[in-house]
Tab-separated table of C-alpha atoms in Angstrom:
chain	number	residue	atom	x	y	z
A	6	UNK	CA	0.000	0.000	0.000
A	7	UNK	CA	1.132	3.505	-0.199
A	8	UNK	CA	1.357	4.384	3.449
A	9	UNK	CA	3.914	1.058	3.499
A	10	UNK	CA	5.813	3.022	0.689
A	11	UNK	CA	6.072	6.253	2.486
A	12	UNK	CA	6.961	4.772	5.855
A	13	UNK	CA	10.784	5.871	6.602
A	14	UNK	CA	10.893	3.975	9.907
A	15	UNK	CA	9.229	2.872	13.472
A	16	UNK	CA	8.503	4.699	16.540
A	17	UNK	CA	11.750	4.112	19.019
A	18	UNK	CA	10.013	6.388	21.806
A	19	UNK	CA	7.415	8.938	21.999
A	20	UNK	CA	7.676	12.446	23.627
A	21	UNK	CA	10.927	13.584	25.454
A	22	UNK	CA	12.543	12.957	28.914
A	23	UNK	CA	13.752	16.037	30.394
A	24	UNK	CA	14.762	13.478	33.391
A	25	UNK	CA	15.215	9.884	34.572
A	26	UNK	CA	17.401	7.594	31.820
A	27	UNK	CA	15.685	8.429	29.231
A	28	UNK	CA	16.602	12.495	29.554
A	29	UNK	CA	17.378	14.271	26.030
A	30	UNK	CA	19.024	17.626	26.855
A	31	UNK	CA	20.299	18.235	23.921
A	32	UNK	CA	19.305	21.308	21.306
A	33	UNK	CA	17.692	20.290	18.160
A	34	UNK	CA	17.564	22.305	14.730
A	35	UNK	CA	15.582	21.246	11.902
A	36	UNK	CA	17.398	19.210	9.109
A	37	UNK	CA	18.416	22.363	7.505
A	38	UNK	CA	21.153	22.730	9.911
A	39	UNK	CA	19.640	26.171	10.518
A	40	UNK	CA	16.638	26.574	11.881
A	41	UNK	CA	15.887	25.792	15.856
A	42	UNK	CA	13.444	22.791	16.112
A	43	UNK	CA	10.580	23.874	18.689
A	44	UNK	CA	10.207	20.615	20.234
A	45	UNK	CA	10.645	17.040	20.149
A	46	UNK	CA	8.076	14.726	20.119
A	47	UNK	CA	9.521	11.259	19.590
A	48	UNK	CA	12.278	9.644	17.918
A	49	UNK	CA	12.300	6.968	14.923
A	50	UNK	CA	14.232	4.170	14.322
A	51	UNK	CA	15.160	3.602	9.870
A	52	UNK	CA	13.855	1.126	8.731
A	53	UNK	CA	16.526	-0.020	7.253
A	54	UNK	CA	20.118	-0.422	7.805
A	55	UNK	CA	22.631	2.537	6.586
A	56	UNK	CA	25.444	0.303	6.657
A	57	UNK	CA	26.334	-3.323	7.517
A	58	UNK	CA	29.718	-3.217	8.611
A	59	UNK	CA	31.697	-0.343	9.037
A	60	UNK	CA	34.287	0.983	11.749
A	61	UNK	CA	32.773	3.572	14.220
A	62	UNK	CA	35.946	5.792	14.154
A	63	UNK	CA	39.645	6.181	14.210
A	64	UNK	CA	41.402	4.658	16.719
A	65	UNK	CA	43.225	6.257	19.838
A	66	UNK	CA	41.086	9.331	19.363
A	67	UNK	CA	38.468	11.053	21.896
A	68	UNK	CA	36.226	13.070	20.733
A	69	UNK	CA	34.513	13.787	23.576
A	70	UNK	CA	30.642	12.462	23.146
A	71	UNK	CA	28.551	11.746	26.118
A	72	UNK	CA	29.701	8.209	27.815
A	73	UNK	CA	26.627	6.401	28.965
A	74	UNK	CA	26.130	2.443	28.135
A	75	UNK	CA	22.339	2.714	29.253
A	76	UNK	CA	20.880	5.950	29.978
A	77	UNK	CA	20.262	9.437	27.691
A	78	UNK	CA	19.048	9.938	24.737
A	79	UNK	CA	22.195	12.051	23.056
A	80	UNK	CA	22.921	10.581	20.136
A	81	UNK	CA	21.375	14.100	18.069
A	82	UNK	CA	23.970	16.101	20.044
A	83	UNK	CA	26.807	13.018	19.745
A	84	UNK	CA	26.593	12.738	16.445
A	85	UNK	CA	27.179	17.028	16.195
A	86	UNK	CA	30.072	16.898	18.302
A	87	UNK	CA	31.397	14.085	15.803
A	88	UNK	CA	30.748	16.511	12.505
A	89	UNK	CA	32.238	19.515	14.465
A	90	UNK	CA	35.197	17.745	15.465
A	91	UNK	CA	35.624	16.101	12.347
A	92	UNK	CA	35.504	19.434	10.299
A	93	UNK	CA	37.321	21.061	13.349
A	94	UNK	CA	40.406	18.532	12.299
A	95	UNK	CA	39.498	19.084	8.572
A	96	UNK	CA	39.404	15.636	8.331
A	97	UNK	CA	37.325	13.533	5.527
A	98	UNK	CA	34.327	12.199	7.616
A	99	UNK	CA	34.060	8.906	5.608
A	100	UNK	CA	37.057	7.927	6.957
A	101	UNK	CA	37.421	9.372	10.218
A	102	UNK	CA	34.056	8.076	11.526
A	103	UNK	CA	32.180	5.731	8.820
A	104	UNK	CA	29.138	5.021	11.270
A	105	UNK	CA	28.355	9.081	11.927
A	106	UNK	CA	28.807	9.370	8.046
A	107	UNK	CA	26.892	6.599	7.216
A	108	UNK	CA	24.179	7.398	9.595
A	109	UNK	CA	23.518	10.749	8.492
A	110	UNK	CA	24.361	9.960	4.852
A	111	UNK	CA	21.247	8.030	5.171
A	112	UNK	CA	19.589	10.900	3.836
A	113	UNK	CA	20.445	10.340	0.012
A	114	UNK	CA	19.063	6.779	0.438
A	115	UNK	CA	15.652	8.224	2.238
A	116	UNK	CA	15.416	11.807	2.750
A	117	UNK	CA	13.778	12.743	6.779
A	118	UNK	CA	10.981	14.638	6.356
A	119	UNK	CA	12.108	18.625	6.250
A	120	UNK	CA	10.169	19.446	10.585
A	121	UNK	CA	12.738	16.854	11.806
A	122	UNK	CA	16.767	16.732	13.010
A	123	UNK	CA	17.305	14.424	10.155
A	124	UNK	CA	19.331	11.347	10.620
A	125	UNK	CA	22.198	10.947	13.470
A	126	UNK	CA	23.444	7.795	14.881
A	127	UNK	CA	21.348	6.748	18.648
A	128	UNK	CA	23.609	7.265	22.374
A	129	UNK	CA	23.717	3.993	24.601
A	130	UNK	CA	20.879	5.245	25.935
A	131	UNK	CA	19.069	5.091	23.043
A	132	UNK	CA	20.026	1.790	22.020
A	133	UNK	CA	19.389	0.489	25.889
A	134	UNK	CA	15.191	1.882	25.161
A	135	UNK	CA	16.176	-0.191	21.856
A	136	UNK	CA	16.976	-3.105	23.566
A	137	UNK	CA	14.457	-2.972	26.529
A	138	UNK	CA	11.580	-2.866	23.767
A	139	UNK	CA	13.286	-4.694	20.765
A	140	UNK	CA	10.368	-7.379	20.185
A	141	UNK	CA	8.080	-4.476	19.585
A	142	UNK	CA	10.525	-2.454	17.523
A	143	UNK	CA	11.050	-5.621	15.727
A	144	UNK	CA	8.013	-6.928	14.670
A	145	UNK	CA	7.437	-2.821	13.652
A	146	UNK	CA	9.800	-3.213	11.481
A	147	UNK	CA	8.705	-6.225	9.580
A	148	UNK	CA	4.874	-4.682	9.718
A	149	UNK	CA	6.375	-2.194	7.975
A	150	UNK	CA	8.040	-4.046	5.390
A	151	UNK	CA	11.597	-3.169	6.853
A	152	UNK	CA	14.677	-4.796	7.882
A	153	UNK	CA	14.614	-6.870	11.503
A	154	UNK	CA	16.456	-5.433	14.087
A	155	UNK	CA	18.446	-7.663	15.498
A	156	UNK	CA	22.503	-7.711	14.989
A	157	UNK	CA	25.634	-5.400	15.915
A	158	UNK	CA	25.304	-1.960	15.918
A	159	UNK	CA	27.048	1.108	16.965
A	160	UNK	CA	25.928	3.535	19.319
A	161	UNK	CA	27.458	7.250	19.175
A	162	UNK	CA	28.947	7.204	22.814
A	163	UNK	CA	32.263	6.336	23.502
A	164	UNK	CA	33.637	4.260	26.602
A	165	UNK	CA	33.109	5.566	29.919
A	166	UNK	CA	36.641	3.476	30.603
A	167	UNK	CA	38.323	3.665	27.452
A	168	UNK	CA	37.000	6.777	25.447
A	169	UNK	CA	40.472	7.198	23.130
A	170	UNK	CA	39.799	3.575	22.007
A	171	UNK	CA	36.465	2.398	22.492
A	172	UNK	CA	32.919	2.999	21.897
A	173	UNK	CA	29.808	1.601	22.740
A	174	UNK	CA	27.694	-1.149	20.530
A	175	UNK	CA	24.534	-2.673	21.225
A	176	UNK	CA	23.866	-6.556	20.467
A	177	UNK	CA	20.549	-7.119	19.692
A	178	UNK	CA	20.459	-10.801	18.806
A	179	UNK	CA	18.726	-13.535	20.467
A	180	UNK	CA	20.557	-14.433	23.342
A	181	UNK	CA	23.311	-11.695	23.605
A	182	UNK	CA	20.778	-8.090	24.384
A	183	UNK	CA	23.494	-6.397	26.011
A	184	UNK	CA	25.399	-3.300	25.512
A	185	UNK	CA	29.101	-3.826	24.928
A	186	UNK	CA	32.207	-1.692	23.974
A	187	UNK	CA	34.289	-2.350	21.389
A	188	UNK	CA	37.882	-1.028	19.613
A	189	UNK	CA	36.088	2.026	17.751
A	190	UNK	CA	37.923	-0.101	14.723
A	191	UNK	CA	36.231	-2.748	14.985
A	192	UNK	CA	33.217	-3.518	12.045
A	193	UNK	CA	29.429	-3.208	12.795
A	194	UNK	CA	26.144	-2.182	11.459
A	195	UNK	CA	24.449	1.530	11.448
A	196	UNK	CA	20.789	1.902	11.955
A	197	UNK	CA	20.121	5.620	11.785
A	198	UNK	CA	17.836	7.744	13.960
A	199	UNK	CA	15.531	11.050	14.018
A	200	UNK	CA	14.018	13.245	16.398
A	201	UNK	CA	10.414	14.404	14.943
């Protein structure tokens, strides 16, 4: 049908957390770059995958994202502090971190609707709501005629431990449904995010 067509992804969470795990403090501007977004009333998960496999970043570099495993929902204001840094260094982002470009590259492969952040890659935190509600996320995906959600993928925070070297992933399959960190070298999928 043509609603199936024009879906772009699933519901991850409705409204925003100003407090508790789930807080988003971050400040949002429209897709444009430009203009300040008003408010936030949920988040979506793509429907699809923006990469497979793919290194989260160079190695032995901090870049100073937030470094929660489980809790807040930063991965809008990660995934800025990635591009500034990035263009801060004057550095080639599809090299320097594959999953932030691949995540927000997203947009030539489906375009976010022009009220939203556009796509960034999700926090911890945002991959722990993930987790904690993954048979529902799931099974909206497939509804919806998009990609499960179960496999490796990176999250946008880096190691509370080990920030120069590591950053956080979630696993999602059967079994696993933990978050782990990982060399920010190491290979695993994107699944891109927006705020609406």
């Amino acid at each position: 049908s043509w609603q199936k067509a024009a879906c772009i992804g699933v519901v991850l969470k409705k409204g925003r957390d100003d407090s508790g795990d789930w807080a988003d403090n971050g400040n949002y501007t429209l897709k444009d770059g430009t203009t300040l977004m008003p408010e936030v009333h949920g988040y979506v998960l793509a429907l699809r995958d923006a990469n497979e496999r793919c290194q989260w970043g160079s190695y032995e570099i901090e870049v100073g994202c937030d470094k929660n495993n489980n809790s807040g929902f930063n991965g809008y204001s990660n995934t800025q502090t990635i591009i500034a840094f990035n263009k801060d260094k004057n550095w080639n982002l599809p090299d320097a971190f594959p999953a932030v470009y691949y995540a927000t590259n997203h947009e030539t492969v489906c375009p976010a609707p022009s009220k939203t952040s556009g796509w960034f890659l999700p926090s911890g935190g945002q991959c722990q709501y993930w987790l904690n509600n993954k048979d529902v996320i799931h099974n909206s995906m497939l509804n919806a005629e998009g990609d499960g959600c179960f496999g490796l993928y990176w999250s946008s925070s880096e190691d509370a431990d080990n920030p120069v070297s590591n950053a956080y992933y979630l696993d999602s399959c059967p079994g696993y449904d933990k978050i782990y960190s990982e060399w920010k070298i190491s290979s695993n999928a994107v699944r891109a995010c927006l705020a609406f």
